[in-house]
XYZ file of N, CA and C in Angstrom:
588
model
N 44.855 -79.609 -45.554
C 43.901 -78.644 -46.097
C 42.702 -79.360 -46.709
N 42.981 -80.390 -47.487
C 41.909 -81.180 -48.090
C 41.083 -81.849 -46.995
N 41.763 -82.337 -45.961
C 41.073 -82.991 -44.855
C 40.102 -82.022 -44.176
N 40.530 -80.743 -43.978
C 39.666 -79.751 -43.353
C 38.439 -79.474 -44.219
N 38.603 -79.411 -45.544
C 37.475 -79.174 -46.449
C 36.484 -80.342 -46.402
N 37.037 -81.556 -46.394
C 36.175 -82.735 -46.329
C 35.423 -82.761 -44.996
N 36.137 -82.457 -43.910
C 35.505 -82.459 -42.592
C 34.429 -81.374 -42.502
N 34.727 -80.188 -43.039
C 33.769 -79.092 -43.004
C 32.537 -79.415 -43.854
N 32.763 -79.977 -45.040
C 31.656 -80.374 -45.917
C 30.795 -81.442 -45.253
N 31.426 -82.411 -44.623
C 30.696 -83.470 -43.922
C 29.870 -82.913 -42.769
N 30.468 -81.941 -42.044
C 29.764 -81.332 -40.924
C 28.532 -80.559 -41.404
N 28.696 -79.773 -42.473
C 27.563 -79.021 -43.032
C 26.478 -79.983 -43.521
N 26.869 -81.068 -44.189
C 25.915 -82.072 -44.677
C 25.168 -82.728 -43.512
N 25.900 -83.067 -42.456
C 25.284 -83.716 -41.291
C 24.289 -82.784 -40.610
N 24.659 -81.497 -40.477
C 23.762 -80.536 -39.830
C 22.512 -80.319 -40.672
N 22.690 -80.149 -41.989
C 21.525 -79.923 -42.851
C 20.611 -81.139 -42.873
N 21.179 -82.338 -42.886
C 20.375 -83.563 -42.850
C 19.615 -83.665 -41.542
N 20.256 -83.308 -40.439
C 19.616 -83.359 -39.128
C 18.467 -82.363 -39.041
N 18.675 -81.140 -39.550
C 17.623 -80.128 -39.544
C 16.448 -80.575 -40.396
N 16.720 -81.145 -41.575
C 15.651 -81.629 -42.455
C 14.858 -82.733 -41.774
N 15.547 -83.641 -41.116
C 14.873 -84.748 -40.424
C 14.004 -84.218 -39.300
N 14.481 -83.194 -38.563
C 13.684 -82.623 -37.491
C 12.440 -81.941 -38.030
N 12.575 -81.268 -39.193
C 11.414 -80.637 -39.799
C 10.383 -81.680 -40.200
N 10.824 -82.819 -40.740
C 9.898 -83.881 -41.122
C 9.182 -84.437 -39.897
N 9.916 -84.682 -38.817
C 9.309 -85.204 -37.604
C 8.332 -84.184 -37.031
N 8.750 -82.907 -36.985
C 7.885 -81.867 -36.433
C 6.608 -81.736 -37.240
N 6.676 -81.963 -38.543
C 5.512 -81.847 -39.394
C 4.497 -82.956 -39.126
N 4.929 -84.050 -38.511
C 4.028 -85.155 -38.187
C 3.501 -85.050 -36.760
N 3.805 -83.961 -36.066
C 3.308 -83.758 -34.710
C 2.513 -82.465 -34.655
N 1.708 -82.333 -33.606
C 0.910 -81.128 -33.442
C -0.541 -81.335 -33.856
N -1.239 -80.210 -33.987
C -2.671 -80.230 -34.275
C -2.964 -80.539 -35.738
N -4.116 -81.169 -35.980
C -4.615 -81.360 -37.340
C -6.143 -81.320 -37.333
N -6.734 -80.944 -38.476
C -8.187 -80.847 -38.600
C -8.579 -81.190 -40.030
N -9.747 -81.842 -40.194
C -10.144 -82.237 -41.542
C -11.624 -82.515 -41.674
N -12.025 -82.859 -42.901
C -13.413 -83.181 -43.220
C -13.521 -84.573 -43.810
N -14.705 -85.175 -43.666
C -14.931 -86.566 -44.033
C -16.169 -86.680 -44.926
N -16.076 -87.508 -45.975
C -17.208 -87.834 -46.835
C -17.174 -89.329 -47.079
N -18.300 -90.005 -46.829
C -18.266 -91.448 -46.983
C -19.638 -92.079 -47.018
N -19.641 -93.381 -46.826
C -20.851 -94.185 -46.824
C -20.988 -94.849 -45.458
N -22.192 -94.829 -44.909
C -22.437 -95.451 -43.612
C -23.528 -96.505 -43.731
N -23.214 -97.715 -43.299
C -24.207 -98.774 -43.186
C -24.578 -98.905 -41.719
N -25.866 -98.937 -41.449
C -26.338 -99.038 -40.069
C -27.166 -100.304 -39.888
N -26.999 -100.903 -38.724
C -27.796 -102.067 -38.340
C -28.423 -101.769 -36.986
N -29.755 -101.715 -36.958
C -30.488 -101.327 -35.766
C -31.394 -102.479 -35.340
N -31.300 -102.861 -34.069
C -32.121 -103.961 -33.556
C -32.984 -103.477 -32.403
N -34.308 -103.668 -32.543
C -35.230 -103.472 -31.428
C -36.212 -104.640 -31.450
N -37.413 -104.435 -32.021
C -38.338 -105.558 -32.188
C -38.004 -106.348 -33.446
N -37.257 -105.744 -34.307
C -36.790 -106.382 -35.531
C -35.387 -105.892 -35.827
N -34.880 -106.224 -37.007
C -33.559 -105.748 -37.426
C -33.724 -104.878 -38.652
N -33.212 -103.666 -38.596
C -33.343 -102.693 -39.687
C -31.945 -102.337 -40.199
N -31.810 -102.341 -41.511
C -30.510 -102.022 -42.123
C -30.682 -100.937 -43.169
N -29.728 -100.018 -43.200
C -29.719 -98.936 -44.180
C -28.281 -98.613 -44.570
N -28.109 -98.083 -45.771
C -26.815 -97.564 -46.219
C -27.050 -96.189 -46.819
N -26.337 -95.200 -46.304
C -26.528 -93.827 -46.743
C -25.192 -93.084 -46.728
N -25.183 -91.929 -47.385
C -23.999 -91.064 -47.351
C -23.893 -90.402 -45.984
N -22.679 -90.126 -45.562
C -22.465 -89.453 -44.285
C -21.353 -88.417 -44.415
N -21.456 -87.364 -43.627
C -20.467 -86.282 -43.593
C -19.941 -86.145 -42.180
N -18.751 -85.599 -42.062
C -18.210 -85.416 -40.730
C -17.004 -84.505 -40.694
N -16.612 -84.179 -39.491
C -15.392 -83.407 -39.242
C -14.590 -84.136 -38.170
N -13.293 -83.949 -38.185
C -12.443 -84.575 -37.176
C -11.213 -83.726 -36.956
N -10.549 -83.996 -35.874
C -9.323 -83.286 -35.555
C -8.609 -84.001 -34.430
N -7.394 -83.603 -34.202
C -6.647 -84.251 -33.143
C -5.295 -83.621 -32.923
N -4.523 -84.291 -32.094
C -3.180 -83.827 -31.780
C -2.233 -85.019 -31.784
N -1.177 -84.941 -32.580
C -0.144 -85.975 -32.611
C 0.964 -85.610 -31.629
N 1.093 -86.407 -30.579
C 2.143 -86.177 -29.594
C 3.507 -86.604 -30.124
N 3.503 -87.561 -31.037
C 4.723 -88.030 -31.702
C 4.318 -88.467 -33.105
N 5.272 -88.791 -33.984
C 4.897 -89.252 -35.325
C 4.069 -90.538 -35.322
N 4.091 -91.294 -34.233
C 3.360 -92.570 -34.224
C 2.179 -92.617 -33.258
N 1.991 -91.598 -32.385
C 0.901 -91.638 -31.417
C 0.194 -90.299 -31.320
N -1.149 -90.355 -31.346
C -1.946 -89.148 -31.196
C -3.292 -89.449 -30.574
N -4.081 -88.404 -30.409
C -5.433 -88.504 -29.874
C -6.363 -87.808 -30.860
N -7.449 -88.497 -31.263
C -8.330 -87.956 -32.302
C -9.779 -87.947 -31.854
N -10.480 -86.886 -32.204
C -11.907 -86.778 -31.961
C -12.625 -86.552 -33.281
N -13.850 -87.070 -33.403
C -14.586 -86.911 -34.657
C -16.075 -86.763 -34.386
N -16.781 -86.169 -35.351
C -18.233 -86.071 -35.311
C -18.756 -86.401 -36.695
N -19.649 -87.398 -36.785
C -20.241 -87.818 -38.052
C -21.749 -87.832 -37.926
N -22.436 -87.553 -39.028
C -23.888 -87.587 -39.012
C -24.457 -87.904 -40.375
N -25.659 -88.483 -40.384
C -26.346 -88.743 -41.640
C -27.835 -88.905 -41.390
N -28.610 -88.786 -42.470
C -30.044 -89.037 -42.400
C -30.331 -90.270 -43.235
N -31.022 -91.237 -42.644
C -31.281 -92.495 -43.330
C -32.593 -92.433 -44.084
N -32.807 -93.399 -44.960
C -34.087 -93.534 -45.644
C -35.149 -93.943 -44.639
N -36.410 -93.769 -45.020
C -37.486 -94.176 -44.130
C -37.447 -95.686 -43.913
N -37.743 -96.115 -42.694
C -37.727 -97.530 -42.359
C -39.058 -98.197 -42.633
N -40.137 -97.503 -42.336
C -41.463 -98.062 -42.565
C -42.453 -96.929 -42.787
N -43.715 -97.254 -42.929
C -44.717 -96.266 -43.317
C -44.969 -95.208 -42.248
N -44.677 -95.490 -40.983
C -44.960 -94.514 -39.919
C -43.803 -93.553 -39.665
N -42.608 -93.851 -40.211
C -41.423 -93.014 -39.968
C -41.091 -92.217 -41.218
N -41.097 -90.881 -41.066
C -40.765 -90.015 -42.189
C -39.271 -90.055 -42.484
N -38.460 -89.952 -41.432
C -37.008 -89.984 -41.601
C -36.361 -90.406 -40.291
N -35.137 -90.830 -40.378
C -34.364 -91.207 -39.195
C -32.936 -90.734 -39.403
N -32.252 -90.398 -38.320
C -30.890 -89.886 -38.461
C -30.000 -90.401 -37.332
N -28.722 -90.571 -37.677
C -27.696 -90.953 -36.716
C -26.705 -89.806 -36.567
N -26.183 -89.667 -35.374
C -25.057 -88.765 -35.124
C -24.132 -89.476 -34.144
N -22.838 -89.417 -34.407
C -21.882 -90.082 -33.515
C -20.676 -89.182 -33.290
N -20.199 -89.200 -32.058
C -18.981 -88.476 -31.685
C -18.048 -89.471 -31.017
N -16.785 -89.453 -31.399
C -15.843 -90.437 -30.850
C -14.562 -89.769 -30.373
N -13.901 -90.453 -29.451
C -12.583 -90.034 -28.954
C -11.710 -91.278 -28.908
N -10.590 -91.247 -29.635
C -9.757 -92.440 -29.781
C -8.267 -92.111 -29.752
N -7.457 -92.906 -29.058
C -6.013 -92.882 -29.299
C -5.746 -93.407 -30.707
N -4.735 -92.877 -31.377
C -4.438 -93.242 -32.764
C -2.965 -93.609 -32.880
N -2.700 -94.782 -33.475
C -1.338 -95.283 -33.657
C -1.017 -95.332 -35.148
N 0.092 -94.733 -35.537
C 0.453 -94.602 -36.949
C 1.773 -95.292 -37.237
N 1.816 -96.009 -38.351
C 3.034 -96.668 -38.827
C 3.386 -96.093 -40.188
N 4.493 -95.368 -40.277
C 4.933 -94.778 -41.546
C 5.564 -95.853 -42.424
N 5.052 -95.999 -43.641
C 5.619 -96.934 -44.608
C 6.802 -96.290 -45.321
N 6.631 -95.026 -45.704
C 7.711 -94.220 -46.278
C 7.380 -92.754 -45.999
N 8.027 -91.817 -46.692
C 7.816 -90.397 -46.419
C 6.414 -89.922 -46.779
N 5.707 -90.664 -47.653
C 4.394 -90.206 -48.110
C 3.227 -91.066 -47.631
N 3.460 -92.317 -47.332
C 2.372 -93.248 -47.021
C 2.494 -93.754 -45.585
N 1.362 -93.802 -44.890
C 1.324 -94.318 -43.519
C 0.029 -95.101 -43.310
N 0.073 -96.064 -42.415
C -1.099 -96.822 -41.997
C -1.409 -96.468 -40.555
N -2.681 -96.551 -40.160
C -3.023 -96.228 -38.776
C -4.108 -97.151 -38.242
N -4.171 -97.203 -36.913
C -5.204 -97.935 -36.186
C -5.630 -97.067 -35.016
N -6.930 -97.032 -34.740
C -7.421 -96.281 -33.590
C -8.575 -97.034 -32.944
N -8.719 -96.884 -31.643
C -9.801 -97.539 -30.903
C -10.120 -96.716 -29.671
N -11.405 -96.646 -29.336
C -11.790 -95.856 -28.182
C -13.280 -95.901 -27.925
N -13.844 -94.740 -27.547
C -15.246 -94.639 -27.165
C -16.022 -93.825 -28.177
N -17.304 -94.181 -28.335
C -18.173 -93.453 -29.248
C -19.522 -93.201 -28.590
N -20.017 -91.984 -28.703
C -21.351 -91.634 -28.245
C -22.255 -91.544 -29.474
N -23.347 -92.305 -29.469
C -24.228 -92.389 -30.636
C -25.628 -91.931 -30.266
N -26.225 -91.108 -31.118
C -27.608 -90.672 -30.950
C -28.400 -91.059 -32.198
N -29.644 -91.468 -31.981
C -30.523 -91.866 -33.084
C -31.868 -91.202 -32.877
N -32.413 -90.589 -33.948
C -33.684 -89.880 -33.867
C -34.616 -90.340 -34.975
N -35.872 -90.557 -34.622
C -36.900 -90.891 -35.597
C -37.920 -89.762 -35.648
N -38.274 -89.346 -36.873
C -39.318 -88.342 -37.070
C -40.515 -89.060 -37.684
N -41.649 -89.007 -36.989
C -42.817 -89.772 -37.421
C -43.655 -89.009 -38.428
N -44.389 -89.766 -39.236
C -45.321 -89.173 -40.185
C -46.564 -88.672 -39.445
N -47.361 -87.892 -40.144
C -48.568 -87.320 -39.555
C -49.686 -88.363 -39.519
N -49.543 -89.295 -38.569
C -50.574 -90.324 -38.423
C -50.551 -90.860 -37.004
N -51.701 -91.027 -36.421
C -51.770 -91.622 -35.100
C -51.508 -90.618 -33.988
N -51.416 -91.123 -32.777
C -51.254 -90.274 -31.602
C -49.870 -89.652 -31.496
N -48.842 -90.197 -32.273
C -47.511 -89.614 -32.229
C -47.245 -88.698 -33.418
N -48.309 -88.121 -33.995
C -48.178 -87.282 -35.181
C -47.228 -86.116 -34.937
N -46.364 -85.874 -35.931
C -45.418 -84.748 -35.912
C -44.538 -84.729 -34.667
N -44.187 -85.887 -34.165
C -43.365 -85.979 -32.975
C -42.035 -86.638 -33.336
N -41.022 -86.382 -32.540
C -39.716 -87.020 -32.701
C -39.428 -87.846 -31.460
N -38.680 -88.903 -31.649
C -38.246 -89.726 -30.526
C -36.758 -89.978 -30.679
N -36.008 -89.904 -29.569
C -34.552 -90.028 -29.632
C -34.037 -91.089 -28.672
N -32.961 -91.724 -29.077
C -32.236 -92.701 -28.267
C -30.765 -92.300 -28.245
N -30.058 -92.607 -27.174
C -28.638 -92.256 -27.081
C -27.915 -93.264 -26.198
N -26.627 -93.415 -26.447
C -25.823 -94.326 -25.651
C -24.348 -94.194 -25.977
N -23.518 -94.756 -25.119
C -22.066 -94.734 -25.308
C -21.590 -96.161 -25.534
N -20.732 -96.346 -26.521
C -20.210 -97.666 -26.843
C -18.761 -97.603 -27.265
N -18.359 -98.578 -28.041
C -16.967 -98.680 -28.473
C -16.840 -98.402 -29.964
N -15.648 -98.037 -30.378
C -15.380 -97.794 -31.783
C -13.937 -98.149 -32.099
N -13.682 -98.539 -33.350
C -12.312 -98.710 -33.821
C -12.267 -98.350 -35.299
N -11.074 -98.035 -35.767
C -10.910 -97.671 -37.165
C -9.522 -98.016 -37.665
N -9.436 -98.287 -38.957
C -8.164 -98.538 -39.625
C -8.159 -97.744 -40.928
N -6.972 -97.467 -41.439
C -6.922 -96.742 -42.696
C -5.510 -96.465 -43.157
N -5.447 -95.775 -44.261
C -4.176 -95.363 -44.836
C -4.190 -93.886 -45.132
N -3.017 -93.258 -45.033
C -2.897 -91.828 -45.268
C -1.805 -91.555 -46.302
N -2.062 -90.551 -47.139
C -1.105 -90.158 -48.171
C -0.796 -88.676 -48.012
N 0.485 -88.353 -47.931
C 0.915 -86.963 -47.784
C 0.959 -86.303 -49.160
N 0.030 -85.367 -49.403
C -0.021 -84.654 -50.678
C 1.091 -83.621 -50.750
N 1.244 -82.859 -49.680
C 2.361 -81.914 -49.559
C 2.719 -81.814 -48.086
N 3.447 -80.780 -47.716
C 3.974 -80.706 -46.350
C 2.892 -80.707 -45.279
N 1.703 -80.168 -45.580
C 0.651 -80.108 -44.574
C -0.603 -80.883 -44.915
N -0.917 -81.011 -46.194
C -2.174 -81.593 -46.628
C -2.072 -83.109 -46.762
N -3.059 -83.833 -46.171
C -3.062 -85.303 -46.194
C -4.405 -85.813 -46.709
N -4.358 -86.943 -47.390
C -5.549 -87.644 -47.864
C -5.654 -88.959 -47.098
N -6.848 -89.284 -46.627
C -7.034 -90.486 -45.815
C -8.153 -91.348 -46.379
N -7.912 -92.640 -46.450
C -8.930 -93.638 -46.764
C -9.156 -94.434 -45.492
N -10.431 -94.542 -45.044
C -10.665 -95.102 -43.712
C -11.846 -96.068 -43.679
N -11.786 -96.955 -42.684
C -12.908 -97.823 -42.321
C -13.083 -97.722 -40.813
N -14.304 -97.414 -40.375
C -14.602 -97.270 -38.957
C -15.835 -98.086 -38.598
N -15.847 -98.593 -37.389
C -16.991 -99.337 -36.894
C -17.283 -98.896 -35.464
N -18.563 -98.686 -35.162
C -18.973 -98.301 -33.813
C -20.215 -99.095 -33.430
N -20.341 -99.394 -32.136
C -21.548 -100.083 -31.674
C -21.884 -99.614 -30.265
N -23.182 -99.642 -29.964
C -23.649 -99.207 -28.643
C -25.077 -99.675 -28.427
N -25.490 -99.719 -27.172
C -26.892 -99.923 -26.812
C -27.470 -98.558 -26.489
N -28.540 -98.186 -27.211
C -29.122 -96.859 -27.072
C -30.391 -96.932 -26.227
N -30.509 -96.040 -25.263
C -31.687 -95.968 -24.410
C -32.567 -94.806 -24.858
N -33.867 -95.002 -24.766
C -34.822 -93.959 -25.116
C -34.650 -92.772 -24.163
N -34.515 -91.590 -24.731
C -34.305 -90.393 -23.920
C -35.481 -90.163 -22.976
N -36.712 -90.471 -23.426
C -37.908 -90.261 -22.604
C -38.311 -91.503 -21.817
N -37.510 -92.559 -21.861
C -37.782 -93.798 -21.136
C -39.156 -94.390 -21.463
N -39.535 -94.271 -22.729
C -40.836 -94.808 -23.118
C -40.699 -96.062 -23.982
N -39.838 -95.977 -24.989
C -39.662 -97.095 -25.913
C -38.534 -98.016 -25.451
N -38.449 -99.165 -26.095
C -37.427 -100.148 -25.763
C -36.045 -99.674 -26.201
N -34.994 -100.251 -25.602
C -33.623 -99.946 -26.011
C -33.379 -100.447 -27.429
N -32.396 -99.858 -28.076
C -32.002 -100.269 -29.420
C -30.514 -100.582 -29.428
N -30.159 -101.661 -30.080
C -28.749 -101.992 -30.285
C -28.376 -101.556 -31.694
N -27.289 -100.803 -31.801
C -26.919 -100.250 -33.100
C -25.459 -100.542 -33.413
N -25.209 -100.822 -34.702
C -23.852 -100.941 -35.230
C -23.751 -100.033 -36.448
N -22.669 -99.278 -36.515
C -22.410 -98.384 -37.642
C -21.110 -98.790 -38.316
N -21.148 -98.918 -39.634
C -19.968 -99.271 -40.436
C -19.749 -98.149 -41.444
N -18.593 -97.511 -41.386
C -18.340 -96.336 -42.213
C -17.071 -96.500 -43.037
N -17.188 -96.194 -44.321
C -16.040 -96.193 -45.231
C -16.027 -94.854 -45.947
N -14.848 -94.198 -46.004
C -14.857 -92.890 -46.648
C -13.488 -92.324 -46.922
N -13.507 -91.149 -47.520
C -12.307 -90.375 -47.839
C -12.289 -89.121 -46.984
N -11.129 -88.749 -46.528
C -10.965 -87.540 -45.723
C -9.802 -86.724 -46.288
N -9.908 -85.436 -46.099
C -8.812 -84.526 -46.412
C -8.558 -83.713 -45.153
N -7.310 -83.687 -44.689
C -7.033 -82.920 -43.475
C -5.694 -82.198 -43.575
N -5.557 -81.211 -42.696
C -4.347 -80.393 -42.692
C -3.607 -80.568 -41.369
N -2.337 -80.919 -41.472
C -1.459 -81.062 -40.302
C -0.715 -79.742 -40.099
N -0.990 -79.076 -38.987
C -0.371 -77.766 -38.744
C 1.086 -77.892 -38.332
């Protein structure tokens, strides 16, 4: 009789533990979406080298096929300070698609690495001077990107992420008038996202 109680208790414990473990695994798979706030340093090379550091905002989302592998897409943008007297403002926008690999340290903390492709656009808005008055000029190109970071599980769905991302590409003038530009973007920021 005692043996049956012990066996039954063990069976109930094993089933409940298995169900809990499946819920934890399932919670690390599926769709997720979030927002990004950070700092972006840009290095732009054409006839000279131009560097800026500005705040950047973005959104991202993806799908985790397993607790350790997923696919993530993101869109980030910012407006930089003026580079010289003829440019009123300049802005970057980047969209990326990357496989993402995650290593869980414990139930709350995980590290990740991602690498893939990034499409970068750069636009300059000129001041009201000269023959290009009140005109915009744009460059665009596709390059590579990678990112590393850490994630903290706040609760069952909400996650906090600290990240570092780098992207680079050669940008061609959309109107084929100006020279190509080589650009590197370095981004550090905080993200909050929800795992469905």
